[in-house]
XYZ file of C-alpha atoms in Angstrom:
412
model
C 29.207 -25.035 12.896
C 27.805 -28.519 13.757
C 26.427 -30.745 16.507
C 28.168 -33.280 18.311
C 26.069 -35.945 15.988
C 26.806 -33.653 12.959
C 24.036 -31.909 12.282
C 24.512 -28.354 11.405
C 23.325 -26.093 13.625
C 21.041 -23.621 11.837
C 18.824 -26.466 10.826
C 18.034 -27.368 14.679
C 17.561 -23.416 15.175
C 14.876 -23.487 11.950
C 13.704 -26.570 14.309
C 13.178 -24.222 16.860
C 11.864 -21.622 15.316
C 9.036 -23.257 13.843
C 7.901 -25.105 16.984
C 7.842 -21.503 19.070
C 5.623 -20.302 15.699
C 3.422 -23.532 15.646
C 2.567 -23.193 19.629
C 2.283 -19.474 19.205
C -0.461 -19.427 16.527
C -1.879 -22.701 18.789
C -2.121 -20.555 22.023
C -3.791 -17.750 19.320
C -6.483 -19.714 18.043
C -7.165 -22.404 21.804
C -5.682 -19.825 24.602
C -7.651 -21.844 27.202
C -6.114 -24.817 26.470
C -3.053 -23.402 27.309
C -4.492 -21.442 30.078
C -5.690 -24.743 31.725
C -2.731 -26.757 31.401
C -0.258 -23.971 32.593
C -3.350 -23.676 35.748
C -3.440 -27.537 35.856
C 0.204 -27.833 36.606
C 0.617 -25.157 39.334
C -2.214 -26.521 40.943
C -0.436 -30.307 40.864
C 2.254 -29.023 41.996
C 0.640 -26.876 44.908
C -0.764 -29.841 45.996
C 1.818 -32.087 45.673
C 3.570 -29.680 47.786
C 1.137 -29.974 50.656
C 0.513 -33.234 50.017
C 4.134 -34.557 50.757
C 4.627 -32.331 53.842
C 7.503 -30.530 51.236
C 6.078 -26.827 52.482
C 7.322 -27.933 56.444
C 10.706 -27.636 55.049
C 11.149 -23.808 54.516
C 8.097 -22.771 56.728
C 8.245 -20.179 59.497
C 5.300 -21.715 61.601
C 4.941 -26.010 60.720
C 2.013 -26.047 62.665
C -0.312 -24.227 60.169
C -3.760 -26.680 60.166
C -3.598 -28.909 57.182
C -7.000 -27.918 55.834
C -6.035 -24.184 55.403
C -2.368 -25.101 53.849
C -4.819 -26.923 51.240
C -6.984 -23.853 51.241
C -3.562 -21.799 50.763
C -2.352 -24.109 48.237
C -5.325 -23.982 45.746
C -5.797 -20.158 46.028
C -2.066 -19.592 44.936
C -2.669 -21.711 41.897
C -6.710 -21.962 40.948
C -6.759 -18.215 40.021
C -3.795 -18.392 36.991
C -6.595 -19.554 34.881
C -7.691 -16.083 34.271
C -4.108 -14.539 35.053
C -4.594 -12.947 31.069
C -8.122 -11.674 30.809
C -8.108 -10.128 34.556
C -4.813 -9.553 35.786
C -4.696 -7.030 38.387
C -8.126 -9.586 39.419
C -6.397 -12.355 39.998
C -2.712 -10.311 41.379
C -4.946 -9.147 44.288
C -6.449 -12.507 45.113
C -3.254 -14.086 45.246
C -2.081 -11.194 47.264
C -4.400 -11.322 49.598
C -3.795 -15.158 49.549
C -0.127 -14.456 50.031
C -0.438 -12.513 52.829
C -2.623 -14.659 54.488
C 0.207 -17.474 54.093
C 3.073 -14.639 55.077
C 0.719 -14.295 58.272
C 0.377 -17.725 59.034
C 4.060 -18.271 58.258
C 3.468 -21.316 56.093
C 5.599 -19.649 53.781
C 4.375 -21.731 50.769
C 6.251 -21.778 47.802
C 3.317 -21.500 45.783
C 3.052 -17.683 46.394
C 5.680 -17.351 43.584
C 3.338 -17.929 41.019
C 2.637 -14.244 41.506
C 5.281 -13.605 39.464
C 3.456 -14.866 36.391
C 0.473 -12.804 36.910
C 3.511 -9.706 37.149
C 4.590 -11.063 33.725
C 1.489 -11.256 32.301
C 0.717 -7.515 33.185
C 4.052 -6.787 32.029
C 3.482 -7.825 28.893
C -0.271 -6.501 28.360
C -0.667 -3.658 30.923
C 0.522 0.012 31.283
C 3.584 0.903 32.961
C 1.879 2.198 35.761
C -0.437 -0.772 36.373
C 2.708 -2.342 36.081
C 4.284 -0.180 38.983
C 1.226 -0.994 41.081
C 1.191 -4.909 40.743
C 4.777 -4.529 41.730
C 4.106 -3.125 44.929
C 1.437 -5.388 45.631
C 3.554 -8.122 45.056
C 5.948 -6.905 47.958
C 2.992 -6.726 50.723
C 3.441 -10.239 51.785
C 7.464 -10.248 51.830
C 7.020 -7.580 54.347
C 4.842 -9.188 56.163
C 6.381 -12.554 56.709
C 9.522 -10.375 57.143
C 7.832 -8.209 60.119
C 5.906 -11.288 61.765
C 8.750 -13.882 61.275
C 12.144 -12.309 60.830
C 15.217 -14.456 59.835
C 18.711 -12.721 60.076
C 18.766 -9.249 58.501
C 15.710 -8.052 56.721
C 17.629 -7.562 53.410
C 18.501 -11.058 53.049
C 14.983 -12.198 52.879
C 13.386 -8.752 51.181
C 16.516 -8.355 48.116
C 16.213 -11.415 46.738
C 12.459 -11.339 45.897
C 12.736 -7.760 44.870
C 15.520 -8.770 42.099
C 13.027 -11.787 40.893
C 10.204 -9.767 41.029
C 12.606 -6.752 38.802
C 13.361 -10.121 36.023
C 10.230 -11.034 35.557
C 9.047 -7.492 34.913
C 12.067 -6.479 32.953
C 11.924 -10.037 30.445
C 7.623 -8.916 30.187
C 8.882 -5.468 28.942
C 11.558 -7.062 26.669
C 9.080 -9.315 25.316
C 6.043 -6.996 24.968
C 9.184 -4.332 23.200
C 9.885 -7.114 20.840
C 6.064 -7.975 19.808
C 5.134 -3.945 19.464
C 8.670 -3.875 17.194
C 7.227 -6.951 15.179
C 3.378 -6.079 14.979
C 4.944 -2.421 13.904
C 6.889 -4.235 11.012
C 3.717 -6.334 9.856
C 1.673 -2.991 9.773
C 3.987 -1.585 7.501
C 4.425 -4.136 5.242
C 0.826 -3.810 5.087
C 0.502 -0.225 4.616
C 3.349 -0.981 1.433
C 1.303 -3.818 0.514
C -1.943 -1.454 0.240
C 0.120 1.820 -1.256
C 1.998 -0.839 -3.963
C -1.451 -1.588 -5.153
C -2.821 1.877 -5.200
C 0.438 2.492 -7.171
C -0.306 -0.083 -9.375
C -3.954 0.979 -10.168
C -3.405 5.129 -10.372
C -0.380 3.872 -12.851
C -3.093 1.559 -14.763
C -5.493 3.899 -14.592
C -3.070 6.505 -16.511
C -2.039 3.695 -18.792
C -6.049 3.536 -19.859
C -6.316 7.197 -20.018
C -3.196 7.487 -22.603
C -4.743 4.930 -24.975
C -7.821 6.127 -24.775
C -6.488 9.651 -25.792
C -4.449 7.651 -28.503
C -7.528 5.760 -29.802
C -9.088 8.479 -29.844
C -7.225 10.452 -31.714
C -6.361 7.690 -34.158
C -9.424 6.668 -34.913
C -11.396 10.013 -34.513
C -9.343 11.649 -36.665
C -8.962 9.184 -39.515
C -12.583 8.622 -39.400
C -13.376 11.788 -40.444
C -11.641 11.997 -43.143
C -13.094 9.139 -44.595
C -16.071 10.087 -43.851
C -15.269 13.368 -45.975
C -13.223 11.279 -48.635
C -16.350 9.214 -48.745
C -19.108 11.807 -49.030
C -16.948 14.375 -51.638
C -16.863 10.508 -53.799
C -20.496 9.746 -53.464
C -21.119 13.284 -54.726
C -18.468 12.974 -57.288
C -19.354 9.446 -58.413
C -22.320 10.651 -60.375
C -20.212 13.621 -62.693
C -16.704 12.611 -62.122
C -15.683 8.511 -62.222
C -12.155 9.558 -61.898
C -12.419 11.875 -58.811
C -15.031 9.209 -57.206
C -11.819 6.647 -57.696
C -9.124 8.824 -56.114
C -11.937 9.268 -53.428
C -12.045 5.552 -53.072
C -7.862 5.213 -52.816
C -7.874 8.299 -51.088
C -10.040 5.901 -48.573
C -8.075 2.884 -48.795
C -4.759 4.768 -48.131
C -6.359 6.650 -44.992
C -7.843 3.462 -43.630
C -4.490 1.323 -44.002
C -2.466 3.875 -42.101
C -5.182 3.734 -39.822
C -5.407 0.343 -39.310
C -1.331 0.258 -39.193
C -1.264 3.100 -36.274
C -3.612 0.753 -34.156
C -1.620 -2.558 -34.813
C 1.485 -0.607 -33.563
C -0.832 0.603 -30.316
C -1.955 -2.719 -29.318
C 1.555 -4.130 -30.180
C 2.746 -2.671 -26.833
C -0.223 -3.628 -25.102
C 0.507 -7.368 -26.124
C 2.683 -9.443 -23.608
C 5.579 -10.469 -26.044
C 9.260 -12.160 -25.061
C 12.038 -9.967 -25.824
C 12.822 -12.479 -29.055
C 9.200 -10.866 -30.578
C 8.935 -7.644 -29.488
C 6.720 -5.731 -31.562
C 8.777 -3.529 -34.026
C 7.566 0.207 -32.805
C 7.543 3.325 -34.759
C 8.437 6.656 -33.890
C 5.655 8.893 -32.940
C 3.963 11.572 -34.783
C 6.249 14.645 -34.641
C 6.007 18.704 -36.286
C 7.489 17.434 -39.443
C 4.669 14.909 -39.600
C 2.047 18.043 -39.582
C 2.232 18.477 -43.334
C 1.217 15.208 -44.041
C -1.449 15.488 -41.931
C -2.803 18.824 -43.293
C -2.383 16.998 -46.725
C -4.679 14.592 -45.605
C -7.360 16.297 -44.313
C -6.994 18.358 -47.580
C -7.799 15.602 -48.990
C -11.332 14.788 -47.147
C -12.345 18.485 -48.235
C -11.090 21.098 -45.945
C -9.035 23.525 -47.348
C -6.198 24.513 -44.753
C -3.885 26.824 -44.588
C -0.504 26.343 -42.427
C 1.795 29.248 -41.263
C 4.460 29.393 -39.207
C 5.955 32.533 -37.320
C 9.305 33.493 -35.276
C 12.371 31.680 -34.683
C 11.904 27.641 -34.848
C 14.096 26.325 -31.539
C 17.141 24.052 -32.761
C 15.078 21.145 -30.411
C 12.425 20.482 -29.058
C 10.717 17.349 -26.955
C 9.491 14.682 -28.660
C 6.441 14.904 -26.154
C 5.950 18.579 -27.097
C 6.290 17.509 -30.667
C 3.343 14.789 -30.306
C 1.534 17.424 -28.345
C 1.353 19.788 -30.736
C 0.642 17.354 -33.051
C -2.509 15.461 -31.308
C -3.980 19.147 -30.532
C -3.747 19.923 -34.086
C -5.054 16.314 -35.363
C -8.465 16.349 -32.794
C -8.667 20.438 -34.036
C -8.703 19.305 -37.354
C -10.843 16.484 -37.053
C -13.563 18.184 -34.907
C -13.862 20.911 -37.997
C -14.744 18.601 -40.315
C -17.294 16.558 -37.787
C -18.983 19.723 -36.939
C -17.801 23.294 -39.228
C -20.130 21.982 -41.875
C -19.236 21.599 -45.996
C -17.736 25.125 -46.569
C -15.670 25.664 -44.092
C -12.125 26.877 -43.974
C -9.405 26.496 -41.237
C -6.338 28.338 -40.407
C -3.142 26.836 -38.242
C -0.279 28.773 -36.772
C 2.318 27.649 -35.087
C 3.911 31.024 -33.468
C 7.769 29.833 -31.745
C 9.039 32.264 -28.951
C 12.118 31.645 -26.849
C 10.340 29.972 -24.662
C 7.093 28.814 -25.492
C 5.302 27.553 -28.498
C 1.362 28.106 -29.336
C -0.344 26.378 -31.685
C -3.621 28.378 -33.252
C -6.352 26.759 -35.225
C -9.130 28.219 -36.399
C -12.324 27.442 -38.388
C -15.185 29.641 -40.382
C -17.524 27.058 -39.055
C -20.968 27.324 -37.555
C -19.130 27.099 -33.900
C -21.427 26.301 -31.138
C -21.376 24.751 -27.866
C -18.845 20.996 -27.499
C -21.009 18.017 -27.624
C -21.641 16.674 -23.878
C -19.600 13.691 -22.984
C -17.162 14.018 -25.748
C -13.290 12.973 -24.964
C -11.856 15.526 -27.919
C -11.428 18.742 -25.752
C -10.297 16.752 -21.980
C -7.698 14.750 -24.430
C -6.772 18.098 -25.692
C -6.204 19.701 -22.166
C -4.720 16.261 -20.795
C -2.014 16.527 -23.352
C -1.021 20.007 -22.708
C -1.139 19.783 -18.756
C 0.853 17.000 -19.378
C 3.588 19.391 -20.699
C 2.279 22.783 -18.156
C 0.522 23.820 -20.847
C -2.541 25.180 -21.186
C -5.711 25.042 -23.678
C -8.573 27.530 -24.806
C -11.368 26.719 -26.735
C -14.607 28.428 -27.613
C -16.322 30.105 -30.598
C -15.200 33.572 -32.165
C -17.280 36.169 -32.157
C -17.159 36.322 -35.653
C -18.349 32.414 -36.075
C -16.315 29.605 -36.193
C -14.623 27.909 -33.597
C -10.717 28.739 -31.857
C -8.402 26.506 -30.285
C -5.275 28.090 -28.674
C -2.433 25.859 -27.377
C 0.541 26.926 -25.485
C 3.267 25.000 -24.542
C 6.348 25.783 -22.700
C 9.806 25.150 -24.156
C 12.426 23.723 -21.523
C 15.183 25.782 -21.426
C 17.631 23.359 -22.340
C 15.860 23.447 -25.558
C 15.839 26.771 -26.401
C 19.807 27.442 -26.628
């Protein structure tokens, strides 16, 4: 659809649009320079009015004095300058103003301006202030009615009562439309706010899984070249050859390592989809005998047992689970068990649950303070609705029970 000069129509209603917003946010930041050219106006007007005799036409009684139709005149009009920040103020000043010109019968025109003060508290007000400055505005129709009839009383009462209904019906439309608007902007500021929150708890999780990662990585890997590297410094003085499979023992441990941590901060790395990072899967139950190998290797002896029926399946988070609590186990026996220390792992399957056991002839004790290896251990198996004990025997050594349930799915 187009204009008669051809151009289209939505671009003169974008026109529009933005010249309502632009004298909107105007009126929001200078409301009394609005206020006094809307006041300015109806009091030209007013006076214009009285000025050019133009209130004789429609008057009741054209031989009000001239001084108090000027009088009349500016207290119909002078008052709209504070029509918004007193309202019901100024509506009973001009009533009283209007009834004094009902009285008189000068019948001024300028008593309409009532009717914006009846919008204003239409817009702003309660419904029952509303109600009130409705009624007030009627007290001078009646009374020009009563002391100057014309014809029935309908004809002159009806008319202002339907005005008077407009303006206060458009107020309420308007006022419905802002409260449906202001609603809309406080919820796409509530989404705004819960979006970010989103955004942060989901970061924050993000930090905690690569710290657990990290840690495990590096924790574990550490010690056993720590181990690898004491058992060759001991060795190096009797036994060259077992101080040199230390050594590659080392190198082999630090390259996987070293390769595990590339692969984490791979995915951390912003990458098009033409360089993705080539990802590896992660550490799963079949992995575990590698990893008992290794830590073999560093000096503790281990010894692996499984008992009841493996499940056909089960979830690779479960898997890595399992996995991570054994690793940090592991690794915390040779940081703290001391040099002749054993440790035991089960892995007991039931229909629908798996625990993992791990246990060490250590010197036990209490955790160190401020250590992440026990809260990674829990966070993994909470992760799953699992749960973790840990504490030392009474025997001596230390115990770390893991039990994780086996969806059901899994278990047919």
């Amino acid at each position: 659809m187009t204009s008669e000069a051809g151009e289209p129509q939505p671009r003169i209603s974008q026109f529009l649009h933005r010249a309502t917003r632009r004298v909107r946010a105007f009126d929001r930041r200078r409301p009394l320079v609005w206020d006094l050219l809307l006041a300015g106006f109806c009091v030209l007007a007013a006076v214009i009015d009285y000025a050019g005799d133009g209130w004789q036409n429609i008057a009741a009684n054209t031989h009000v004095p001239g001084p108090l139709v000027l009088l009349l005149s500016l207290a119909l009009s002078v008052p709209l300058l504070w029509r918004r920040t007193h309202p019901m103020a100024v509506l009973t000043f001009l009533v009283v103003a209007g009834t004094v010109n009902s009285a008189t019968g000068a019948v001024l025109q300028a008593a309409m301006l009532q009717l914006l003060v009846v919008f204003n508290i239409a817009l702003r007000a309660r419904m029952r202030t509303l109600l009130l400055a409705c009624a007030l505005t009627m007290i001078p129709v009646v009374v020009v009615v009563v002391r100057f009839p014309r014809g029935s009383w309908d004809a002159q009462v009806v008319p202002h009562f339907w005005a008077l209904a407009l303006v206060a019906a458009f107020g309420i439309a308007l006022r419905s439309r802002q409260d449906y608007t202001n609603s809309l902007v406080e919820r796409a500021r509530r989404l705004e706010v819960e979006r970010d929150q989103q955004a942060r708890l989901a970061a924050a999780a993000e930090r905690a899984r690569i710290a657990r990662e990290m840690h495990d990585i590096i924790g574990h890997n550490l010690s056993v070249i720590t181990g690898l590297a004491d058992g060759g410094s001991y060795a190096a003085a009797r036994s060259p050859e077992r101080a040199g499979q230390a050594l590659t023992a080392i190198a082999t441990t630090s390259r996987q390592a070293l390769t595990e941590l590339r692969r984490l901060l791979d995915v951390l790395r912003e990458e098009t989809p033409s360089t993705e990072p080539e990802l590896a899967p992660q550490p799963a139950l079949t992995d575990i005998d590698a990893l008992i190998d290794g830590v073999r290797t560093a000096g503790l002896p281990v010894r692996l047992s499984h008992s009841g029926s493996t499940p056909t399946t089960l979830p690779p988070g479960t898997q890595l689970a399992l996995y991570r609590v054994l690793q940090e186990a592991l690794t915390n026996t040779l940081k703290h068990a001391g040099p002749k220390a054993t440790a035991t792992a089960d892995i007991s399957y039931a229909p629908d649950a798996v625990t993992l056991t791990v246990t060490d002839t250590g010197r036990g004790g209490t955790p160190a303070t401020g250590g992440r290896g026990l809260a990674g251990m829990r966070e993994r198996t909470s992760l799953y609705s699992g749960t973790l004990e840990a504490g030392p025997q009474p025997t001596g050594g230390w115990r770390v029970t893991a039990h994780l349930p086996v969806p059901k799915e899994t278990t047919t």
